[in-house]
Amino acid sequence: MSDTIASPAATGADQPEPPRPARRVLRTATDAFLRRREASVLLVAIGLVVYFQASTPIFLTTDNLRNIAQATAPTAIVAVGIVLLLVSGEIDVSVGMVAALAPYLMHYAIDLYSIPAIPAILLALVIAAGIGFVNGFITIRLKVPSFVTTLGTFYLLYGVLLTTSHAYPVAIPEPTKGNIQTWLGAGDWATLAWCLLVVAIFHIVLTQTRWGLHTISVGGNPLGATEAGIRATRVKTGNFMIVSVLGAFAGLLEAFRINSIDPNIGGGTRITFTAIAAAVIGGTALAGGSGTVIGALLGMLVLAELQNGFNLLGISANSFFLIQGIAILASMIANQYLSRLRRAGRT
Amino acid sequence: MEAAPTQALRVENIAKRFGALTALRDVNLHLNQGEVLGLIGDNGAGKSTLIKILSGFHKPDEGRILVEGEEVALRSVEHARQVGIDTVYQDLALVNELSVYHNMFLNREKIRWPLLNNRLMRRLAKQHLDDMGVNIQDVTVEVAKLSGGQRQAIAVARSVYSDARILLLDEPLAAMGAKEGTLILDLISDLKARGTVSIIIIAHNYAQVLQVCDRVNVLQHGEITFDKPTSQTSQQELTDLVVAEYRAGRAARAANNRRSNP
């Protein structure tokens, strides 16, 4: 580590010759780009587009892009919440079950209690927020590690879902058909539009607001954040609630899109694990303190491209998991390596 | 006893127990306006408990705290800050993943609702660090990339910037090289010269601290056992005191062991 206490520019004697201006500008630009954590994932995403388009001309058709968008969007929305929670130093494996439960909550509210469509949807989101609150409460107040807490709530919610629904899918409630269903998922690009909106909002929340700063602080230096007077309990619980609400929202979008309320929405742990994978591939550290929302979106895009491209090429879906596993491990290893570089790096 | 108006801080008969463990028995100390007080104590003497009480983290079981002559019951870290007591911890409440200027304004961010006012914070941070003679080239850099001395300097500058009138520095020179240590000692001397803040330096190793302190207190077994101006004591005297305590403690433990294992 170079220790420049109070000396302005370095002595110069042992400095290499400065490169020519044009090249220096180029180098600074590449440097700045590569230092952004999202950069490498973006390159991979673009590389995959080029590769799959070269292999099969269908890849970049509107129809196929819509497929990719629909595969990316709901999980990316969950991944956004996961990023915030991981940055604050916690994890939630129950979110996929919240996604499956939320459409049922809406269905019960409308079809059993005759609540109008919009309030019913809001009620489902509020209940999801409550589930997030309980996760936060058990984790922080009762000091149960969040992985264990949410593992418990995962099974609990699964039980609630199966006993109340008898594991049968149901139709989308009549009052939501039409505009609501179109806007909330059934429209061709609706899920993608919501996904981009969520990504944009939470990117700003994480990088440009007090909430984001405190989320990073609580995950990066829990003791220090508390000593600075930041209420870690509030920040973490809030992020648990955000994940749950985003999970519920993604579940509702999915239900409207597939035009059925199905206990298998989210595939049990699948949406959760894919979202965590997307966050990790996007450069979010599980240790807390750092992560990017846009990275998670790109990570999810990479996974969706892979799955879609493999389908088009006729490669067995089974080998997709092989690739996903390698992608997670490779990006984690690269992350470790890069962050060490960044830390030691040029100031 | 009536508190003299010049006393920035006065602590009377503070006691704190954690279950069966008595961390502080009966602590009395005072800090004059603009003074630098060295508080020395060995491990387990109760230093960190005392700091945590003064910074609003723990509530004392007994005793009272007076800030500028007025009794205060510190409710929280924020409350302690409001009355002007700020602590720079040994583990540095800096977040490595954040930039220098975000750390400077941690939990006191400048806001242009709903967003952070980064431009203003950058400018103020730079200005203030320059004012204090802390040389940080680029305030947008992550603090992870700075040296220990620079980080400590930022933590101190942050407290001063937040209008702290009483500054508690917990082991400000711990794990720091001579060059780095000098940077911090110079910073403390500068603050002393300005006279707007009163400082308590809590230290394990007093050799370096002695040169900037006006007065020295020693905390032993939850009590202040020694109080002299720096000019009237010496490193030797303090060493003897601590060593004597160590020997006494060892003898007592040995006696105990003999009693329990005949």
Coordinates of C-alpha atoms in Angstrom, one line a residue:
Chain A
M1 CA 0.0 0.0 0.0
S2 CA 1.4 3.4 -0.9
D3 CA 1.3 5.7 2.1
T4 CA 1.2 9.3 0.9
I5 CA 0.3 11.2 4.1
A6 CA 0.6 14.8 3.1
S7 CA 2.7 14.8 0.0
P8 CA 0.8 16.1 -3.0
A9 CA 1.8 14.6 -6.3
A10 CA 4.4 11.9 -6.0
T11 CA 8.0 12.7 -6.2
G12 CA 8.1 12.1 -9.9
A13 CA 11.6 10.6 -10.0
D14 CA 10.4 7.0 -10.0
Q15 CA 7.3 7.7 -12.1
P16 CA 7.1 6.2 -15.6
E17 CA 7.0 8.6 -18.5
P18 CA 3.5 9.9 -19.0
P19 CA 2.0 8.4 -22.2
R20 CA 0.9 10.6 -25.1
P21 CA -2.3 12.6 -24.5
A22 CA -4.6 10.7 -26.9
R23 CA -3.6 7.4 -25.6
R24 CA -3.8 8.6 -22.1
V25 CA -7.4 9.7 -22.6
L26 CA -8.3 6.4 -24.1
R27 CA -6.6 4.6 -21.3
T28 CA -8.3 6.7 -18.6
A29 CA -11.7 6.0 -20.3
T30 CA -11.1 2.3 -20.5
D31 CA -9.9 2.3 -16.9
A32 CA -13.0 4.2 -15.7
F33 CA -15.2 1.8 -17.6
L34 CA -13.5 -1.3 -16.4
R35 CA -13.5 -0.1 -12.8
R36 CA -17.2 0.0 -12.9
R37 CA -18.4 -3.3 -11.6
E38 CA -21.1 -3.6 -14.2
A39 CA -18.7 -3.4 -17.0
S40 CA -17.5 -7.0 -17.2
V41 CA -21.1 -8.3 -17.0
L42 CA -22.2 -5.9 -19.8
L43 CA -19.4 -7.2 -22.0
V44 CA -20.5 -10.8 -21.4
A45 CA -24.1 -9.9 -22.2
I46 CA -23.1 -8.2 -25.4
G47 CA -20.7 -11.1 -26.3
L48 CA -23.6 -13.6 -25.8
V49 CA -25.8 -11.5 -28.1
V50 CA -23.2 -11.5 -30.8
Y51 CA -22.5 -15.2 -30.4
F52 CA -26.1 -16.4 -30.4
Q53 CA -27.1 -14.0 -33.3
A54 CA -24.2 -15.4 -35.3
S55 CA -25.3 -19.0 -34.5
T56 CA -29.0 -18.5 -35.1
P57 CA -30.7 -15.6 -36.9
I58 CA -33.8 -15.9 -34.8
F59 CA -32.1 -14.6 -31.7
L60 CA -32.6 -10.9 -32.4
T61 CA -36.1 -11.1 -33.8
T62 CA -38.8 -9.2 -31.9
D63 CA -40.6 -12.3 -30.8
N64 CA -37.5 -13.8 -29.3
L65 CA -36.4 -10.5 -27.7
R66 CA -39.8 -10.5 -26.0
N67 CA -39.2 -14.0 -24.8
I68 CA -35.9 -12.9 -23.3
A69 CA -37.5 -9.8 -21.8
Q70 CA -40.2 -11.9 -20.2
A71 CA -37.7 -14.4 -18.8
T72 CA -35.5 -11.6 -17.4
A73 CA -38.0 -9.1 -15.9
P74 CA -39.7 -10.8 -13.0
T75 CA -36.5 -12.4 -11.6
A76 CA -34.6 -9.1 -12.2
I77 CA -37.2 -7.3 -10.1
V78 CA -36.6 -9.8 -7.3
A79 CA -32.8 -9.5 -7.8
V80 CA -33.1 -5.7 -7.3
G81 CA -34.5 -6.4 -3.8
I82 CA -31.9 -9.1 -3.2
V83 CA -29.1 -6.6 -4.0
L84 CA -30.3 -4.1 -1.5
L85 CA -30.6 -6.8 1.2
L86 CA -27.3 -8.3 0.4
V87 CA -25.6 -4.9 0.5
S88 CA -27.1 -4.4 3.9
G89 CA -25.5 -7.7 5.0
E90 CA -28.5 -10.0 5.0
I91 CA -30.2 -12.5 2.7
D92 CA -33.7 -13.7 2.0
V93 CA -34.4 -17.1 0.6
S94 CA -38.2 -16.9 1.2
V95 CA -38.9 -14.3 -1.4
G96 CA -39.8 -16.8 -4.1
M97 CA -42.6 -18.1 -1.9
V98 CA -43.9 -14.6 -1.4
A99 CA -44.0 -14.3 -5.2
A100 CA -46.1 -17.4 -5.4
L101 CA -48.4 -16.4 -2.4
A102 CA -49.1 -12.8 -3.5
P103 CA -51.4 -13.7 -6.5
Y104 CA -53.4 -16.0 -4.2
L105 CA -53.7 -13.2 -1.6
M106 CA -55.1 -11.0 -4.3
H107 CA -57.4 -13.9 -5.4
Y108 CA -58.7 -14.5 -1.9
A109 CA -59.3 -10.8 -1.3
I110 CA -61.3 -10.4 -4.5
D111 CA -63.1 -13.7 -4.8
L112 CA -63.7 -14.5 -1.2
Y113 CA -64.0 -11.1 0.4
S114 CA -65.3 -9.1 -2.6
I115 CA -62.6 -6.4 -2.3
P116 CA -62.2 -4.3 -5.5
A117 CA -59.2 -5.2 -7.7
I118 CA -56.8 -2.3 -7.0
P119 CA -57.2 -2.4 -3.2
A120 CA -56.8 -6.2 -3.3
I121 CA -53.5 -5.9 -5.2
L122 CA -52.3 -3.3 -2.7
L123 CA -53.4 -5.5 0.1
A124 CA -51.3 -8.3 -1.3
L125 CA -48.3 -6.0 -1.4
V126 CA -48.9 -4.8 2.2
I127 CA -49.1 -8.3 3.5
A128 CA -45.8 -9.0 1.6
A129 CA -44.3 -6.0 3.4
G130 CA -45.6 -7.6 6.7
I131 CA -43.8 -10.8 5.8
G132 CA -40.6 -8.8 5.2
F133 CA -41.1 -7.1 8.5
V134 CA -41.4 -10.4 10.3
N135 CA -38.2 -11.7 8.6
G136 CA -36.4 -8.5 9.7
F137 CA -37.8 -8.8 13.3
I138 CA -36.7 -12.4 13.7
T139 CA -33.3 -11.8 12.2
I140 CA -32.4 -8.6 14.0
R141 CA -34.4 -8.6 17.3
L142 CA -34.2 -12.3 17.9
K143 CA -30.7 -12.6 16.4
V144 CA -31.4 -15.5 14.1
P145 CA -29.1 -15.5 11.0
S146 CA -31.2 -14.3 8.1
F147 CA -30.5 -17.4 6.0
V148 CA -32.1 -19.5 8.7
T149 CA -35.0 -17.1 9.4
T150 CA -36.0 -16.9 5.8
L151 CA -35.5 -20.7 5.4
G152 CA -38.1 -21.0 8.1
T153 CA -40.5 -18.5 6.6
F154 CA -40.0 -20.1 3.2
Y155 CA -41.5 -23.4 4.5
L156 CA -44.0 -21.6 6.6
L157 CA -45.3 -19.7 3.5
Y158 CA -45.2 -22.8 1.4
G159 CA -47.4 -24.5 3.9
V160 CA -49.8 -21.5 4.0
L161 CA -49.9 -21.5 0.2
L162 CA -50.6 -25.2 -0.2
T163 CA -53.1 -25.5 2.6
T164 CA -55.1 -22.4 1.5
S165 CA -55.0 -23.2 -2.2
H166 CA -55.1 -27.0 -2.0
A167 CA -52.3 -26.8 -4.5
Y168 CA -54.8 -26.0 -7.3
P169 CA -54.2 -23.2 -9.8
V170 CA -57.1 -20.7 -10.1
A171 CA -58.1 -18.3 -12.8
I172 CA -57.2 -14.6 -12.7
P173 CA -60.1 -12.8 -10.9
E174 CA -62.7 -11.4 -13.2
P175 CA -62.4 -7.8 -11.9
T176 CA -58.7 -7.6 -12.9
K177 CA -59.2 -8.6 -16.5
G178 CA -58.8 -6.0 -19.1
N179 CA -56.7 -2.9 -18.4
I180 CA -55.3 -4.0 -15.1
Q181 CA -54.1 -7.4 -16.4
T182 CA -52.6 -5.8 -19.5
W183 CA -50.8 -3.1 -17.6
L184 CA -49.6 -5.4 -14.9
G185 CA -48.0 -8.1 -16.9
A186 CA -50.1 -9.4 -19.8
G187 CA -49.1 -6.6 -22.2
D188 CA -46.2 -7.6 -24.5
W189 CA -43.6 -5.4 -22.9
A190 CA -45.3 -4.7 -19.6
T191 CA -43.1 -6.8 -17.4
L192 CA -40.0 -5.4 -19.0
A193 CA -41.2 -1.8 -18.6
W194 CA -41.9 -2.4 -14.9
C195 CA -38.6 -4.1 -14.5
L196 CA -36.7 -1.2 -16.0
L197 CA -38.7 1.2 -13.8
V198 CA -37.9 -0.7 -10.7
V199 CA -34.2 -1.0 -11.7
A200 CA -34.0 2.8 -12.3
I201 CA -35.7 3.7 -9.1
F202 CA -33.6 1.4 -6.9
H203 CA -30.4 2.2 -8.7
I204 CA -31.0 5.8 -7.6
V205 CA -32.1 4.7 -4.2
L206 CA -28.9 2.8 -3.7
T207 CA -26.5 5.3 -5.1
Q208 CA -28.1 8.7 -4.6
T209 CA -30.1 8.7 -1.4
R210 CA -29.6 8.5 2.3
W211 CA -31.3 5.1 2.4
G212 CA -28.7 3.7 0.0
L213 CA -25.8 5.2 1.8
H214 CA -27.0 3.8 5.1
T215 CA -27.7 0.4 3.5
I216 CA -24.0 0.3 2.3
S217 CA -22.8 1.5 5.7
V218 CA -24.8 -1.1 7.7
G219 CA -23.5 -3.9 5.5
G220 CA -19.9 -2.5 5.1
N221 CA -19.2 -1.6 8.8
P222 CA -22.1 -2.6 11.0
L223 CA -20.4 -1.4 14.2
G224 CA -19.2 1.8 12.7
A225 CA -22.6 2.6 11.2
T226 CA -24.3 2.1 14.6
E227 CA -21.6 4.3 16.2
A228 CA -22.4 7.0 13.7
G229 CA -26.0 6.8 14.9
I230 CA -27.5 4.9 11.9
R231 CA -30.3 2.7 13.0
A232 CA -29.2 -0.6 11.5
T233 CA -32.4 -2.3 12.7
R234 CA -34.5 0.1 10.7
V235 CA -32.4 -0.1 7.6
K236 CA -32.2 -3.8 7.5
T237 CA -35.9 -4.4 8.3
G238 CA -36.7 -1.9 5.6
N239 CA -34.7 -3.8 3.1
F240 CA -36.3 -7.1 4.1
M241 CA -39.7 -5.4 3.4
I242 CA -38.5 -4.0 0.1
V243 CA -37.4 -7.5 -1.1
S244 CA -40.7 -9.0 0.0
V245 CA -42.8 -6.3 -1.8
L246 CA -40.8 -6.6 -4.9
G247 CA -41.1 -10.4 -4.8
A248 CA -44.9 -10.1 -4.4
F249 CA -45.0 -7.6 -7.3
A250 CA -43.0 -10.0 -9.5
G251 CA -45.4 -12.8 -8.6
L252 CA -48.4 -10.7 -9.5
L253 CA -46.8 -9.7 -12.9
E254 CA -46.1 -13.3 -13.6
A255 CA -49.6 -14.5 -12.8
F256 CA -51.2 -11.8 -15.0
R257 CA -48.8 -12.7 -17.8
I258 CA -49.4 -16.4 -17.8
N259 CA -53.1 -15.7 -17.2
S260 CA -53.3 -18.1 -14.2
I261 CA -52.6 -18.1 -10.5
D262 CA -50.4 -21.1 -10.0
P263 CA -48.7 -22.3 -6.8
N264 CA -45.7 -23.0 -9.0
I265 CA -45.0 -19.4 -9.8
G266 CA -41.4 -18.8 -9.0
G267 CA -40.8 -22.5 -9.0
G268 CA -40.3 -22.7 -5.3
T269 CA -36.8 -21.7 -4.7
R270 CA -36.0 -21.2 -8.3
I271 CA -36.8 -17.5 -8.7
T272 CA -34.9 -16.8 -5.4
F273 CA -31.8 -18.7 -6.4
T274 CA -31.8 -17.3 -9.9
A275 CA -32.2 -13.8 -8.4
I276 CA -29.3 -14.3 -6.0
A277 CA -27.2 -15.7 -8.9
A278 CA -28.0 -12.6 -11.0
A279 CA -27.0 -10.3 -8.1
V280 CA -23.8 -12.2 -7.6
I281 CA -22.9 -12.4 -11.3
G282 CA -23.7 -8.7 -11.4
G283 CA -21.0 -8.0 -8.8
T284 CA -22.8 -7.9 -5.5
A285 CA -20.7 -9.3 -2.6
L286 CA -22.5 -11.6 -0.2
A287 CA -20.5 -10.1 2.6
G288 CA -22.4 -6.8 2.4
G289 CA -21.3 -3.3 1.8
S290 CA -21.1 -3.4 -2.0
G291 CA -23.3 -4.2 -4.9
T292 CA -25.1 -2.7 -7.9
V293 CA -28.7 -2.8 -9.1
I294 CA -27.8 -2.4 -12.7
G295 CA -25.3 -5.2 -12.4
A296 CA -28.1 -7.5 -11.1
L297 CA -30.2 -6.6 -14.1
L298 CA -27.3 -7.4 -16.4
G299 CA -26.6 -10.6 -14.5
M300 CA -30.2 -11.7 -15.0
L301 CA -30.0 -10.7 -18.7
V302 CA -26.9 -12.9 -19.1
L303 CA -28.7 -15.9 -17.5
A304 CA -31.8 -15.4 -19.6
E305 CA -29.8 -15.0 -22.8
L306 CA -28.0 -18.3 -22.0
Q307 CA -31.1 -20.2 -21.4
N308 CA -32.9 -18.8 -24.5
G309 CA -29.9 -19.2 -26.7
F310 CA -29.4 -22.8 -25.6
N311 CA -33.0 -23.5 -26.4
L312 CA -32.7 -22.0 -29.9
L313 CA -29.5 -24.0 -30.6
G314 CA -31.2 -27.1 -29.4
I315 CA -28.8 -27.7 -26.6
S316 CA -30.3 -29.7 -23.7
A317 CA -31.7 -27.5 -21.0
N318 CA -29.9 -29.6 -18.5
S319 CA -26.5 -28.3 -19.5
F320 CA -27.8 -24.8 -18.8
F321 CA -27.4 -25.3 -15.1
L322 CA -23.8 -26.4 -15.7
I323 CA -23.2 -23.0 -17.3
Q324 CA -25.1 -21.2 -14.6
G325 CA -23.0 -22.9 -11.9
I326 CA -19.8 -22.0 -13.7
A327 CA -20.9 -18.4 -14.2
I328 CA -21.6 -18.0 -10.5
L329 CA -18.3 -19.4 -9.4
A330 CA -16.3 -17.6 -12.1
S331 CA -17.9 -14.3 -11.3
M332 CA -17.4 -14.7 -7.5
I333 CA -13.7 -15.6 -8.0
A334 CA -13.3 -12.7 -10.4
N335 CA -15.0 -10.5 -7.9
Q336 CA -12.6 -11.5 -5.1
Y337 CA -9.7 -10.9 -7.3
L338 CA -10.9 -7.6 -8.8
S339 CA -11.8 -6.1 -5.4
R340 CA -8.4 -6.9 -4.1
L341 CA -7.0 -5.2 -7.1
R342 CA -9.3 -2.2 -6.7
R343 CA -8.4 -1.9 -3.0
A344 CA -4.6 -2.1 -3.6
G345 CA -5.1 -0.1 -6.7
R346 CA -4.3 3.3 -8.0
T347 CA -5.9 6.0 -6.1
Chain B
M1 CA -19.8 20.6 44.7
E2 CA -20.7 23.2 42.2
A3 CA -19.3 22.9 38.7
A4 CA -17.1 25.8 37.7
P5 CA -18.3 27.4 34.5
T6 CA -15.0 26.7 32.7
Q7 CA -15.5 23.0 32.9
A8 CA -16.5 21.5 29.5
L9 CA -17.3 18.2 31.1
R10 CA -17.7 16.9 34.6
V11 CA -18.3 13.3 35.6
E12 CA -19.4 12.6 39.1
N13 CA -19.6 9.2 40.8
I14 CA -20.3 7.2 37.7
A15 CA -20.8 3.5 38.3
K16 CA -21.7 0.8 35.8
R17 CA -22.3 -2.9 36.3
F18 CA -22.9 -5.7 33.8
G19 CA -24.5 -8.4 35.9
A20 CA -22.0 -9.5 38.4
L21 CA -19.2 -7.6 36.7
T22 CA -18.5 -4.1 38.0
A23 CA -16.9 -2.2 35.1
L24 CA -16.9 1.2 36.7
R25 CA -16.9 1.6 40.5
D26 CA -16.9 5.3 41.1
V27 CA -15.5 7.6 38.4
N28 CA -14.9 11.3 39.0
L29 CA -13.2 13.4 36.4
H30 CA -13.4 16.8 34.8
L31 CA -12.3 18.4 31.6
N32 CA -11.6 22.1 31.4
Q33 CA -12.6 24.2 28.5
G34 CA -10.1 23.9 25.6
E35 CA -8.0 21.3 27.5
V36 CA -6.5 18.1 26.3
L37 CA -6.8 15.4 28.9
G38 CA -5.0 12.0 28.6
L39 CA -7.0 9.2 30.1
I40 CA -4.8 6.2 30.7
G41 CA -5.8 2.7 31.8
D42 CA -4.8 -0.8 31.3
N43 CA -7.0 -3.4 29.6
G44 CA -10.0 -4.1 31.7
A45 CA -9.7 -0.8 33.7
G46 CA -13.1 0.3 32.4
K47 CA -11.9 2.7 29.6
S48 CA -14.3 1.5 26.9
T49 CA -17.2 1.4 29.3
L50 CA -16.5 5.0 30.3
I51 CA -16.3 6.0 26.7
K52 CA -19.5 4.3 25.9
I53 CA -21.3 6.0 28.7
L54 CA -20.0 9.4 27.7
S55 CA -20.9 8.9 24.1
G56 CA -24.5 7.9 25.0
F57 CA -24.2 4.2 24.2
H58 CA -24.6 2.9 27.7
K59 CA -26.5 4.5 30.6
P60 CA -24.7 4.6 33.9
D61 CA -26.2 2.9 36.9
E62 CA -25.2 5.7 39.2
G63 CA -23.7 9.2 39.1
R64 CA -24.2 12.1 36.8
I65 CA -22.7 13.9 33.9
L66 CA -22.5 17.6 33.5
V67 CA -21.8 19.3 30.2
E68 CA -20.8 22.9 30.5
G69 CA -22.2 23.0 34.0
E70 CA -25.6 21.4 33.1
E71 CA -26.6 18.0 34.1
V72 CA -27.5 15.7 31.1
A73 CA -28.9 12.2 31.0
L74 CA -27.6 10.9 27.7
R75 CA -30.2 8.9 26.0
S76 CA -28.5 7.9 22.8
V77 CA -25.5 8.5 20.6
E78 CA -27.5 11.1 18.7
H79 CA -28.4 12.8 22.0
A80 CA -24.8 12.9 23.1
R81 CA -23.9 14.5 19.8
Q82 CA -26.6 17.1 20.2
V83 CA -25.1 18.2 23.5
G84 CA -21.7 18.4 21.8
I85 CA -20.0 15.1 22.8
D86 CA -18.5 13.2 19.9
T87 CA -16.4 10.1 19.9
V88 CA -13.8 8.9 17.4
Y89 CA -13.6 5.2 17.9
Q90 CA -10.6 2.9 17.8
D91 CA -12.3 0.8 15.1
L92 CA -13.1 4.0 13.2
A93 CA -16.7 4.5 12.3
L94 CA -15.7 4.9 8.7
V95 CA -17.2 2.8 6.0
N96 CA -14.5 1.5 3.7
E97 CA -16.9 1.1 0.8
L98 CA -17.9 4.8 0.8
S99 CA -16.0 7.8 -0.4
V100 CA -14.2 10.3 1.9
Y101 CA -16.9 12.9 1.6
H102 CA -19.8 10.4 2.2
N103 CA -18.0 9.3 5.3
M104 CA -17.5 12.9 6.4
F105 CA -21.2 13.4 6.3
L106 CA -22.3 9.9 7.4
N107 CA -25.7 10.2 9.0
R108 CA -25.6 14.0 8.6
E109 CA -25.9 14.0 4.9
K110 CA -26.8 17.1 3.0
I111 CA -30.0 16.5 1.2
R112 CA -31.8 18.0 -1.7
W113 CA -34.9 15.9 -1.2
P114 CA -35.1 13.1 -2.1
L115 CA -31.5 12.9 -3.3
L116 CA -28.2 13.5 -1.7
N117 CA -26.6 16.8 -2.4
N118 CA -23.3 15.2 -3.4
R119 CA -21.8 18.4 -5.0
L120 CA -22.3 20.4 -1.8
M121 CA -20.9 17.6 0.4
R122 CA -17.9 17.2 -1.9
R123 CA -17.2 20.9 -1.7
L124 CA -17.7 21.2 2.0
A125 CA -15.6 18.1 2.8
K126 CA -12.7 19.3 0.7
Q127 CA -12.9 22.8 2.2
H128 CA -13.0 21.5 5.7
L129 CA -10.2 19.0 5.3
D130 CA -8.0 21.7 3.8
D131 CA -8.9 24.0 6.7
M132 CA -7.8 21.4 9.2
G133 CA -4.6 20.7 7.2
V134 CA -5.6 17.2 6.4
N135 CA -4.3 16.6 2.9
I136 CA -6.6 14.4 0.9
Q137 CA -6.1 14.8 -2.8
D138 CA -9.4 13.5 -3.9
V139 CA -12.4 13.3 -1.6
T140 CA -14.3 11.0 -4.0
V141 CA -11.9 8.2 -3.3
E142 CA -13.1 5.2 -1.2
V143 CA -11.6 5.4 2.3
A144 CA -10.4 1.7 1.9
K145 CA -7.7 3.1 -0.3
L146 CA -6.3 5.5 2.4
S147 CA -3.7 4.9 5.0
G148 CA -4.5 4.4 8.7
G149 CA -3.4 7.9 9.6
Q150 CA -5.4 9.5 6.9
R151 CA -8.5 7.6 8.0
Q152 CA -8.0 8.6 11.6
A153 CA -7.6 12.2 10.4
I154 CA -10.8 12.0 8.5
A155 CA -12.6 10.6 11.5
V156 CA -11.3 13.4 13.7
A157 CA -12.1 16.0 11.1
R158 CA -15.6 14.7 10.8
S159 CA -16.2 15.1 14.5
V160 CA -14.8 18.6 14.6
Y161 CA -16.9 19.5 11.6
S162 CA -20.1 18.3 13.3
D163 CA -19.6 21.1 15.9
A164 CA -18.4 18.7 18.5
R165 CA -17.3 20.7 21.6
I166 CA -16.1 17.7 23.5
L167 CA -14.1 15.2 21.6
L168 CA -13.3 11.7 22.9
L169 CA -10.5 10.1 21.0
D170 CA -10.3 6.3 21.6
E171 CA -6.7 5.1 21.0
P172 CA -6.0 7.6 18.3
L173 CA -2.5 6.3 17.7
A174 CA -3.2 2.6 17.9
A175 CA -1.5 0.5 15.3
M176 CA 0.1 3.6 13.7
G177 CA 3.6 4.2 12.5
A178 CA 5.6 7.2 13.7
K179 CA 4.9 9.3 10.6
E180 CA 1.2 8.6 10.8
G181 CA 1.1 9.2 14.5
T182 CA 2.8 12.6 14.0
L183 CA 0.0 13.6 11.6
I184 CA -2.6 12.9 14.3
L185 CA -0.6 14.6 17.1
D186 CA -0.2 17.7 14.9
L187 CA -3.9 17.7 14.2
I188 CA -4.6 17.5 18.0
S189 CA -2.2 20.4 18.6
D190 CA -3.9 22.5 16.0
L191 CA -7.2 21.8 17.6
K192 CA -5.8 22.8 21.0
A193 CA -4.4 26.0 19.5
R194 CA -7.9 26.9 18.3
G195 CA -9.4 26.3 21.7
T196 CA -12.9 25.6 20.5
V197 CA -12.9 21.9 21.4
S198 CA -12.0 20.1 24.6
I199 CA -10.4 16.7 24.1
I200 CA -10.1 13.5 26.0
I201 CA -7.5 11.1 24.6
I202 CA -8.0 7.6 25.8
A203 CA -4.9 5.6 25.5
H204 CA -3.3 2.4 26.4
N205 CA 0.2 3.5 25.4
Y206 CA 0.8 6.9 26.9
A207 CA 4.4 7.6 25.7
Q208 CA 3.3 9.4 22.5
V209 CA 0.1 10.9 23.9
L210 CA 1.9 12.6 26.8
Q211 CA 3.4 15.3 24.5
V212 CA 0.0 16.8 23.5
C213 CA -1.9 16.4 26.9
D214 CA -2.3 19.2 29.4
R215 CA -3.2 16.8 32.2
V216 CA -3.2 13.0 32.8
N217 CA -5.7 10.8 34.6
V218 CA -5.2 7.1 35.3
L219 CA -8.2 4.8 35.4
Q220 CA -7.7 1.6 37.5
H221 CA -10.3 -0.9 38.5
G222 CA -13.1 1.4 37.6
E223 CA -11.8 4.4 39.4
I224 CA -9.7 7.5 38.6
T225 CA -6.6 6.9 40.8
F226 CA -4.3 9.6 39.5
D227 CA -4.7 13.2 38.3
K228 CA -1.8 15.5 37.6
P229 CA -0.9 18.1 35.0
T230 CA 1.5 16.6 32.4
S231 CA 4.2 19.0 33.5
Q232 CA 4.2 17.5 37.0
T233 CA 4.4 13.9 36.0
S234 CA 6.7 11.8 33.9
Q235 CA 6.5 8.8 31.7
Q236 CA 8.5 7.0 34.4
E237 CA 5.9 7.8 37.1
L238 CA 3.1 6.5 34.9
T239 CA 5.0 3.4 34.0
D240 CA 5.6 2.7 37.7
L241 CA 2.0 3.1 38.5
V242 CA 0.8 0.7 35.8
V243 CA 3.5 -1.8 36.6
A244 CA 2.8 -1.6 40.3
E245 CA -0.9 -2.4 39.5
Y246 CA 0.1 -5.3 37.3
R247 CA 2.3 -6.7 40.0
A248 CA -0.3 -6.3 42.7
G249 CA -2.9 -7.9 40.4
R250 CA -0.6 -10.8 39.8
A251 CA 0.1 -11.3 43.4
A252 CA -3.6 -11.2 44.2
R253 CA -4.3 -13.7 41.6
A254 CA -1.6 -16.0 42.8
A255 CA -2.9 -15.7 46.3
N256 CA -6.4 -16.6 45.0
N257 CA -5.1 -19.6 43.2
R258 CA -3.3 -20.8 46.2
R259 CA -6.5 -20.5 48.2
S260 CA -8.6 -22.3 45.7
N261 CA -6.1 -25.0 44.8
P262 CA -4.5 -26.0 48.1

